[in-house]
Amino acid sequence: MVNRDFEYYMENLSDEEFFSRFTEEEMMEIKSRSTIHQFGKGQVLFFQEDYKNYCYYLLKGLIRLEKTDETGDFQYIDYVTGHSFLPYGEFLNPDNMNNYTGFAATEIILLMIPRDLLEKITMANNEQMIYMYQMIAEVLVFTERRIQMTTISSAKQRVIQTLAIWMYDLGHRMGERIVINYPLTIGELATVSGTTRETAGRVVKALTEEGLIEFTRQEIIYLDLDYFNELLW
């Protein structure tokens, strides 16, 4: 990626929903102190328990977030799609350590904003503060859904519930369907669902045969939105 591509992203930053409530002066300060970086698939962006120097805005691609315990077992796995801010859950939190490790799940373009700058500007901007709280509330709703999912004894139902959460978190509407345009795998679905790859594969095959979903190497297509929505609300 050449410099003019980075310049394009910077020049059009105010068109992004997250930045639309900042004043022109605030945007100038954000742009002057922020940097854009390109990362290849698999690169580590930040580590769990590292000091939080930056907040991030994902301009393009997919980020995978992982939290592990002392034994190295996964406690939390999540994904962040393009045109999204992170971390909402840790914003304005006095704890200065990252709660998870971030990886580039695809090639990504990432805006890195100094944490102290964004916190200072946001606290002085009531519209942005309200927007942030609304987004945090939304994050909490789906964090609760994920916690509830861990109590489901049926591995099949955990897989289906994970697919429903992915539909809402990662998908975008295309006519009567919702599509996730990222190369998520059966293995990743199994890990997030807390089951084996074989079980996740059987569930996806059954859902495909029932005409509820299409699951390929490049995308997931949700064909029956009502079916998955009923699992969330």
PDB file of C-alpha atoms in Angstrom:
ATOM      1  CA  MET A   1       0.000   0.000   0.000  1.00  0.00           C
ATOM      2  CA  VAL A   2       1.412   3.390  -0.999  1.00  0.00           C
ATOM      3  CA  ASN A   3       1.282   6.637   0.963  1.00  0.00           C
ATOM      4  CA  ARG A   4      -1.565   8.081  -1.109  1.00  0.00           C
ATOM      5  CA  ASP A   5      -3.778   5.197   0.063  1.00  0.00           C
ATOM      6  CA  PHE A   6      -3.075   6.101   3.672  1.00  0.00           C
ATOM      7  CA  GLU A   7      -3.755   9.752   2.823  1.00  0.00           C
ATOM      8  CA  TYR A   8      -7.124   8.760   1.359  1.00  0.00           C
ATOM      9  CA  TYR A   9      -8.137   7.032   4.585  1.00  0.00           C
ATOM     10  CA  MET A  10      -7.049  10.029   6.659  1.00  0.00           C
ATOM     11  CA  GLU A  11      -8.825  12.540   4.435  1.00  0.00           C
ATOM     12  CA  ASN A  12     -12.095  10.587   4.605  1.00  0.00           C
ATOM     13  CA  LEU A  13     -11.958   9.687   8.291  1.00  0.00           C
ATOM     14  CA  SER A  14     -14.790  12.062   9.186  1.00  0.00           C
ATOM     15  CA  ASP A  15     -17.118  10.048   6.927  1.00  0.00           C
ATOM     16  CA  GLU A  16     -16.828   7.088   9.293  1.00  0.00           C
ATOM     17  CA  GLU A  17     -19.727   6.866  11.782  1.00  0.00           C
ATOM     18  CA  PHE A  18     -17.404   6.702  14.772  1.00  0.00           C
ATOM     19  CA  PHE A  19     -15.742  10.027  13.926  1.00  0.00           C
ATOM     20  CA  SER A  20     -18.806  11.916  12.657  1.00  0.00           C
ATOM     21  CA  ARG A  21     -19.514  13.644  16.000  1.00  0.00           C
ATOM     22  CA  PHE A  22     -16.087  15.179  16.502  1.00  0.00           C
ATOM     23  CA  THR A  23     -15.553  18.845  15.642  1.00  0.00           C
ATOM     24  CA  GLU A  24     -13.220  19.905  12.858  1.00  0.00           C
ATOM     25  CA  GLU A  25     -10.620  20.964  15.422  1.00  0.00           C
ATOM     26  CA  GLU A  26     -10.873  17.661  17.265  1.00  0.00           C
ATOM     27  CA  MET A  27     -10.484  15.739  14.009  1.00  0.00           C
ATOM     28  CA  MET A  28      -7.404  17.745  13.110  1.00  0.00           C
ATOM     29  CA  GLU A  29      -5.831  16.812  16.434  1.00  0.00           C
ATOM     30  CA  ILE A  30      -6.748  13.148  16.022  1.00  0.00           C
ATOM     31  CA  LYS A  31      -5.316  13.033  12.505  1.00  0.00           C
ATOM     32  CA  SER A  32      -2.109  14.839  13.482  1.00  0.00           C
ATOM     33  CA  ARG A  33      -1.302  12.372  16.280  1.00  0.00           C
ATOM     34  CA  SER A  34      -2.633   9.115  14.826  1.00  0.00           C
ATOM     35  CA  THR A  35      -0.945   6.723  12.419  1.00  0.00           C
ATOM     36  CA  ILE A  36      -2.210   4.169   9.890  1.00  0.00           C
ATOM     37  CA  HIS A  37      -0.522   0.792   9.563  1.00  0.00           C
ATOM     38  CA  GLN A  38      -1.012  -2.217   7.342  1.00  0.00           C
ATOM     39  CA  PHE A  39      -0.634  -5.688   8.902  1.00  0.00           C
ATOM     40  CA  GLY A  40      -0.476  -9.066   7.225  1.00  0.00           C
ATOM     41  CA  LYS A  41      -2.663 -12.006   8.195  1.00  0.00           C
ATOM     42  CA  GLY A  42      -1.491 -13.604  11.435  1.00  0.00           C
ATOM     43  CA  GLN A  43       0.510 -10.634  12.729  1.00  0.00           C
ATOM     44  CA  VAL A  44       0.102  -9.774  16.400  1.00  0.00           C
ATOM     45  CA  LEU A  45      -1.238  -6.256  16.971  1.00  0.00           C
ATOM     46  CA  PHE A  46      -0.996  -6.181  20.773  1.00  0.00           C
ATOM     47  CA  PHE A  47      -0.567  -8.662  23.591  1.00  0.00           C
ATOM     48  CA  GLN A  48      -2.728  -9.497  26.578  1.00  0.00           C
ATOM     49  CA  GLU A  49      -1.460  -7.618  29.650  1.00  0.00           C
ATOM     50  CA  ASP A  50       0.609  -5.168  27.581  1.00  0.00           C
ATOM     51  CA  TYR A  51       0.219  -1.508  28.481  1.00  0.00           C
ATOM     52  CA  LYS A  52      -2.617   0.167  26.551  1.00  0.00           C
ATOM     53  CA  ASN A  53      -0.960   3.032  24.710  1.00  0.00           C
ATOM     54  CA  TYR A  54      -3.451   3.140  21.840  1.00  0.00           C
ATOM     55  CA  CYS A  55      -7.069   2.838  20.887  1.00  0.00           C
ATOM     56  CA  TYR A  56      -7.740   1.394  17.440  1.00  0.00           C
ATOM     57  CA  TYR A  57     -10.045   1.936  14.511  1.00  0.00           C
ATOM     58  CA  LEU A  58     -10.124  -0.909  11.996  1.00  0.00           C
ATOM     59  CA  LEU A  59     -10.457   0.584   8.537  1.00  0.00           C
ATOM     60  CA  LYS A  60     -10.332  -2.691   6.608  1.00  0.00           C
ATOM     61  CA  GLY A  61     -10.157  -6.403   7.383  1.00  0.00           C
ATOM     62  CA  LEU A  62     -10.848  -8.636  10.384  1.00  0.00           C
ATOM     63  CA  ILE A  63      -9.218  -8.760  13.820  1.00  0.00           C
ATOM     64  CA  ARG A  64      -9.347 -11.770  16.141  1.00  0.00           C
ATOM     65  CA  LEU A  65      -9.236 -11.124  19.896  1.00  0.00           C
ATOM     66  CA  GLU A  66      -8.100 -13.868  22.271  1.00  0.00           C
ATOM     67  CA  LYS A  67      -7.953 -14.056  26.054  1.00  0.00           C
ATOM     68  CA  THR A  68      -6.261 -17.024  27.709  1.00  0.00           C
ATOM     69  CA  ASP A  69      -5.841 -18.205  31.276  1.00  0.00           C
ATOM     70  CA  GLU A  70      -2.586 -19.186  33.002  1.00  0.00           C
ATOM     71  CA  THR A  71      -2.645 -22.639  31.380  1.00  0.00           C
ATOM     72  CA  GLY A  72      -3.030 -21.178  27.898  1.00  0.00           C
ATOM     73  CA  ASP A  73      -6.635 -22.305  27.490  1.00  0.00           C
ATOM     74  CA  PHE A  74      -8.995 -19.909  25.707  1.00  0.00           C
ATOM     75  CA  GLN A  75     -11.329 -17.953  27.960  1.00  0.00           C
ATOM     76  CA  TYR A  76     -12.600 -15.560  25.293  1.00  0.00           C
ATOM     77  CA  ILE A  77     -12.480 -15.297  21.507  1.00  0.00           C
ATOM     78  CA  ASP A  78     -14.091 -12.519  19.506  1.00  0.00           C
ATOM     79  CA  TYR A  79     -13.802 -10.780  16.150  1.00  0.00           C
ATOM     80  CA  VAL A  80     -13.827  -7.134  15.051  1.00  0.00           C
ATOM     81  CA  THR A  81     -14.835  -6.204  11.507  1.00  0.00           C
ATOM     82  CA  GLY A  82     -13.848  -3.282   9.311  1.00  0.00           C
ATOM     83  CA  HIS A  83     -15.135   0.215  10.144  1.00  0.00           C
ATOM     84  CA  SER A  84     -15.115  -0.576  13.866  1.00  0.00           C
ATOM     85  CA  PHE A  85     -13.529   0.936  16.970  1.00  0.00           C
ATOM     86  CA  LEU A  86     -11.833  -1.080  19.687  1.00  0.00           C
ATOM     87  CA  PRO A  87     -11.754  -1.555  22.600  1.00  0.00           C
ATOM     88  CA  TYR A  88     -15.186  -0.270  23.669  1.00  0.00           C
ATOM     89  CA  GLY A  89     -15.242  -2.381  26.808  1.00  0.00           C
ATOM     90  CA  GLU A  90     -11.958  -0.972  28.105  1.00  0.00           C
ATOM     91  CA  PHE A  91     -12.432   2.644  27.095  1.00  0.00           C
ATOM     92  CA  LEU A  92     -11.956   5.026  30.055  1.00  0.00           C
ATOM     93  CA  ASN A  93     -11.125   2.023  32.233  1.00  0.00           C
ATOM     94  CA  PRO A  94      -8.425   2.949  34.788  1.00  0.00           C
ATOM     95  CA  ASP A  95      -6.811  -0.462  34.266  1.00  0.00           C
ATOM     96  CA  ASN A  96      -3.935   0.243  31.859  1.00  0.00           C
ATOM     97  CA  MET A  97      -3.434  -3.334  30.663  1.00  0.00           C
ATOM     98  CA  ASN A  98      -4.882  -5.057  27.602  1.00  0.00           C
ATOM     99  CA  ASN A  99      -7.420  -7.743  28.456  1.00  0.00           C
ATOM    100  CA  TYR A 100      -6.696  -9.804  25.348  1.00  0.00           C
ATOM    101  CA  THR A 101      -4.288 -10.356  22.461  1.00  0.00           C
ATOM    102  CA  GLY A 102      -5.192  -9.012  19.030  1.00  0.00           C
ATOM    103  CA  PHE A 103      -4.291 -10.745  15.749  1.00  0.00           C
ATOM    104  CA  ALA A 104      -4.857  -9.775  12.138  1.00  0.00           C
ATOM    105  CA  ALA A 105      -7.284 -12.500  10.973  1.00  0.00           C
ATOM    106  CA  THR A 106      -6.931 -11.147   7.427  1.00  0.00           C
ATOM    107  CA  GLU A 107      -4.737  -8.454   5.922  1.00  0.00           C
ATOM    108  CA  ILE A 108      -5.855  -5.306   7.733  1.00  0.00           C
ATOM    109  CA  ILE A 109      -5.501  -1.527   7.689  1.00  0.00           C
ATOM    110  CA  LEU A 110      -5.530  -0.113  11.206  1.00  0.00           C
ATOM    111  CA  LEU A 111      -5.688   3.421  12.577  1.00  0.00           C
ATOM    112  CA  MET A 112      -3.796   3.743  15.872  1.00  0.00           C
ATOM    113  CA  ILE A 113      -4.954   6.634  18.075  1.00  0.00           C
ATOM    114  CA  PRO A 114      -3.098   7.629  21.260  1.00  0.00           C
ATOM    115  CA  ARG A 115      -5.319   6.515  24.119  1.00  0.00           C
ATOM    116  CA  ASP A 116      -4.785   9.616  26.255  1.00  0.00           C
ATOM    117  CA  LEU A 117      -5.702  11.889  23.342  1.00  0.00           C
ATOM    118  CA  LEU A 118      -8.948  10.079  22.471  1.00  0.00           C
ATOM    119  CA  GLU A 119     -10.037   9.905  26.107  1.00  0.00           C
ATOM    120  CA  LYS A 120      -9.394  13.642  26.582  1.00  0.00           C
ATOM    121  CA  ILE A 121     -11.290  14.646  23.432  1.00  0.00           C
ATOM    122  CA  THR A 122     -14.202  12.275  24.067  1.00  0.00           C
ATOM    123  CA  MET A 123     -14.713  13.471  27.638  1.00  0.00           C
ATOM    124  CA  ALA A 124     -15.055  17.041  26.324  1.00  0.00           C
ATOM    125  CA  ASN A 125     -17.530  16.049  23.581  1.00  0.00           C
ATOM    126  CA  ASN A 126     -20.973  15.156  24.952  1.00  0.00           C
ATOM    127  CA  GLU A 127     -22.295  13.780  21.658  1.00  0.00           C
ATOM    128  CA  GLN A 128     -19.360  11.415  21.280  1.00  0.00           C
ATOM    129  CA  MET A 129     -19.570  10.365  24.923  1.00  0.00           C
ATOM    130  CA  ILE A 130     -23.264   9.432  24.527  1.00  0.00           C
ATOM    131  CA  TYR A 131     -22.453   7.509  21.350  1.00  0.00           C
ATOM    132  CA  MET A 132     -19.657   5.629  23.118  1.00  0.00           C
ATOM    133  CA  TYR A 133     -21.935   4.650  25.993  1.00  0.00           C
ATOM    134  CA  GLN A 134     -24.541   3.387  23.509  1.00  0.00           C
ATOM    135  CA  MET A 135     -21.915   1.238  21.824  1.00  0.00           C
ATOM    136  CA  ILE A 136     -20.633  -0.052  25.169  1.00  0.00           C
ATOM    137  CA  ALA A 137     -24.209  -0.992  26.130  1.00  0.00           C
ATOM    138  CA  GLU A 138     -24.514  -2.952  22.883  1.00  0.00           C
ATOM    139  CA  VAL A 139     -21.225  -4.739  23.574  1.00  0.00           C
ATOM    140  CA  LEU A 140     -22.472  -5.693  27.032  1.00  0.00           C
ATOM    141  CA  VAL A 141     -25.691  -7.166  25.618  1.00  0.00           C
ATOM    142  CA  PHE A 142     -23.751  -9.541  23.373  1.00  0.00           C
ATOM    143  CA  THR A 143     -21.172 -10.298  26.048  1.00  0.00           C
ATOM    144  CA  GLU A 144     -24.125 -11.506  28.120  1.00  0.00           C
ATOM    145  CA  ARG A 145     -25.303 -13.614  25.171  1.00  0.00           C
ATOM    146  CA  ARG A 146     -21.845 -15.234  24.959  1.00  0.00           C
ATOM    147  CA  ILE A 147     -21.818 -15.938  28.695  1.00  0.00           C
ATOM    148  CA  GLN A 148     -25.261 -17.528  28.441  1.00  0.00           C
ATOM    149  CA  MET A 149     -23.987 -19.662  25.573  1.00  0.00           C
ATOM    150  CA  THR A 150     -21.333 -21.249  27.812  1.00  0.00           C
ATOM    151  CA  THR A 151     -24.089 -22.656  30.039  1.00  0.00           C
ATOM    152  CA  ILE A 152     -25.708 -24.558  27.142  1.00  0.00           C
ATOM    153  CA  SER A 153     -24.956 -28.263  27.598  1.00  0.00           C
ATOM    154  CA  SER A 154     -25.711 -29.204  23.984  1.00  0.00           C
ATOM    155  CA  ALA A 155     -22.676 -28.767  21.719  1.00  0.00           C
ATOM    156  CA  LYS A 156     -25.005 -28.558  18.712  1.00  0.00           C
ATOM    157  CA  GLN A 157     -26.902 -25.651  20.241  1.00  0.00           C
ATOM    158  CA  ARG A 158     -23.661 -23.854  21.164  1.00  0.00           C
ATOM    159  CA  VAL A 159     -22.543 -24.051  17.529  1.00  0.00           C
ATOM    160  CA  ILE A 160     -25.871 -22.694  16.279  1.00  0.00           C
ATOM    161  CA  GLN A 161     -25.825 -19.929  18.917  1.00  0.00           C
ATOM    162  CA  THR A 162     -22.299 -18.952  17.862  1.00  0.00           C
ATOM    163  CA  LEU A 163     -23.425 -18.704  14.245  1.00  0.00           C
ATOM    164  CA  ALA A 164     -26.316 -16.473  15.339  1.00  0.00           C
ATOM    165  CA  ILE A 165     -23.945 -14.166  17.235  1.00  0.00           C
ATOM    166  CA  TRP A 166     -21.585 -14.050  14.246  1.00  0.00           C
ATOM    167  CA  MET A 167     -24.506 -13.105  12.007  1.00  0.00           C
ATOM    168  CA  TYR A 168     -25.215 -10.047  14.109  1.00  0.00           C
ATOM    169  CA  ASP A 169     -21.600  -9.100  14.877  1.00  0.00           C
ATOM    170  CA  LEU A 170     -19.879  -9.754  11.568  1.00  0.00           C
ATOM    171  CA  GLY A 171     -22.526  -9.873   8.845  1.00  0.00           C
ATOM    172  CA  HIS A 172     -23.983  -7.258   6.551  1.00  0.00           C
ATOM    173  CA  ARG A 173     -27.329  -7.233   4.802  1.00  0.00           C
ATOM    174  CA  MET A 174     -27.550  -8.195   1.143  1.00  0.00           C
ATOM    175  CA  GLY A 175     -31.183  -8.219   0.078  1.00  0.00           C
ATOM    176  CA  GLU A 176     -33.007 -10.956   1.985  1.00  0.00           C
ATOM    177  CA  ARG A 177     -29.767 -12.454   3.242  1.00  0.00           C
ATOM    178  CA  ILE A 178     -26.969 -11.583   5.647  1.00  0.00           C
ATOM    179  CA  VAL A 179     -23.423 -12.323   4.495  1.00  0.00           C
ATOM    180  CA  ILE A 180     -20.109 -12.552   6.377  1.00  0.00           C
ATOM    181  CA  ASN A 181     -17.407 -11.789   3.820  1.00  0.00           C
ATOM    182  CA  TYR A 182     -14.516 -13.134   5.880  1.00  0.00           C
ATOM    183  CA  PRO A 183     -12.776 -16.552   5.638  1.00  0.00           C
ATOM    184  CA  LEU A 184     -13.931 -18.015   8.958  1.00  0.00           C
ATOM    185  CA  THR A 185     -13.338 -21.746   9.279  1.00  0.00           C
ATOM    186  CA  ILE A 186     -15.119 -24.722  10.822  1.00  0.00           C
ATOM    187  CA  GLY A 187     -12.156 -24.978  13.181  1.00  0.00           C
ATOM    188  CA  GLU A 188     -12.667 -21.430  14.429  1.00  0.00           C
ATOM    189  CA  LEU A 189     -16.387 -22.063  14.816  1.00  0.00           C
ATOM    190  CA  ALA A 190     -15.593 -25.137  16.906  1.00  0.00           C
ATOM    191  CA  THR A 191     -13.133 -23.255  19.123  1.00  0.00           C
ATOM    192  CA  VAL A 192     -15.536 -20.397  19.824  1.00  0.00           C
ATOM    193  CA  SER A 193     -18.360 -22.894  20.472  1.00  0.00           C
ATOM    194  CA  GLY A 194     -16.279 -24.998  22.829  1.00  0.00           C
ATOM    195  CA  THR A 195     -16.617 -28.219  20.860  1.00  0.00           C
ATOM    196  CA  THR A 196     -14.744 -30.346  18.329  1.00  0.00           C
ATOM    197  CA  ARG A 197     -14.230 -29.609  14.664  1.00  0.00           C
ATOM    198  CA  GLU A 198     -16.124 -32.780  13.799  1.00  0.00           C
ATOM    199  CA  THR A 199     -19.193 -31.694  15.785  1.00  0.00           C
ATOM    200  CA  ALA A 200     -19.158 -28.177  14.328  1.00  0.00           C
ATOM    201  CA  GLY A 201     -18.820 -29.645  10.848  1.00  0.00           C
ATOM    202  CA  ARG A 202     -21.815 -31.938  11.336  1.00  0.00           C
ATOM    203  CA  VAL A 203     -23.953 -29.043  12.590  1.00  0.00           C
ATOM    204  CA  VAL A 204     -23.011 -26.825   9.645  1.00  0.00           C
ATOM    205  CA  LYS A 205     -23.730 -29.686   7.227  1.00  0.00           C
ATOM    206  CA  ALA A 206     -27.182 -30.177   8.765  1.00  0.00           C
ATOM    207  CA  LEU A 207     -27.982 -26.455   8.637  1.00  0.00           C
ATOM    208  CA  THR A 208     -26.857 -26.377   5.009  1.00  0.00           C
ATOM    209  CA  GLU A 209     -29.060 -29.332   4.089  1.00  0.00           C
ATOM    210  CA  GLU A 210     -32.015 -27.616   5.777  1.00  0.00           C
ATOM    211  CA  GLY A 211     -31.455 -24.519   3.632  1.00  0.00           C
ATOM    212  CA  LEU A 212     -30.655 -22.281   6.599  1.00  0.00           C
ATOM    213  CA  ILE A 213     -27.059 -21.377   5.788  1.00  0.00           C
ATOM    214  CA  GLU A 214     -24.242 -21.631   3.237  1.00  0.00           C
ATOM    215  CA  PHE A 215     -20.748 -21.999   4.697  1.00  0.00           C
ATOM    216  CA  THR A 216     -17.754 -21.734   2.327  1.00  0.00           C
ATOM    217  CA  ARG A 217     -14.064 -20.947   2.667  1.00  0.00           C
ATOM    218  CA  GLN A 218     -14.646 -17.315   1.751  1.00  0.00           C
ATOM    219  CA  GLU A 219     -18.022 -16.422   3.248  1.00  0.00           C
ATOM    220  CA  ILE A 220     -20.996 -17.442   5.355  1.00  0.00           C
ATOM    221  CA  ILE A 221     -24.457 -16.739   3.942  1.00  0.00           C
ATOM    222  CA  TYR A 222     -27.482 -16.743   6.245  1.00  0.00           C
ATOM    223  CA  LEU A 223     -30.583 -17.735   4.277  1.00  0.00           C
ATOM    224  CA  ASP A 224     -33.203 -17.888   7.064  1.00  0.00           C
ATOM    225  CA  LEU A 225     -32.739 -14.760   9.169  1.00  0.00           C
ATOM    226  CA  ASP A 226     -35.766 -15.421  11.383  1.00  0.00           C
ATOM    227  CA  TYR A 227     -34.311 -18.741  12.506  1.00  0.00           C
ATOM    228  CA  PHE A 228     -31.096 -17.160  13.795  1.00  0.00           C
ATOM    229  CA  ASN A 229     -32.727 -13.970  15.117  1.00  0.00           C
ATOM    230  CA  GLU A 230     -34.978 -16.032  17.373  1.00  0.00           C
ATOM    231  CA  LEU A 231     -31.856 -17.366  19.086  1.00  0.00           C
ATOM    232  CA  LEU A 232     -30.684 -13.858  19.972  1.00  0.00           C
ATOM    233  CA  TRP A 233     -33.805 -11.969  21.062  1.00  0.00           C
TER     234      TRP A 233
END
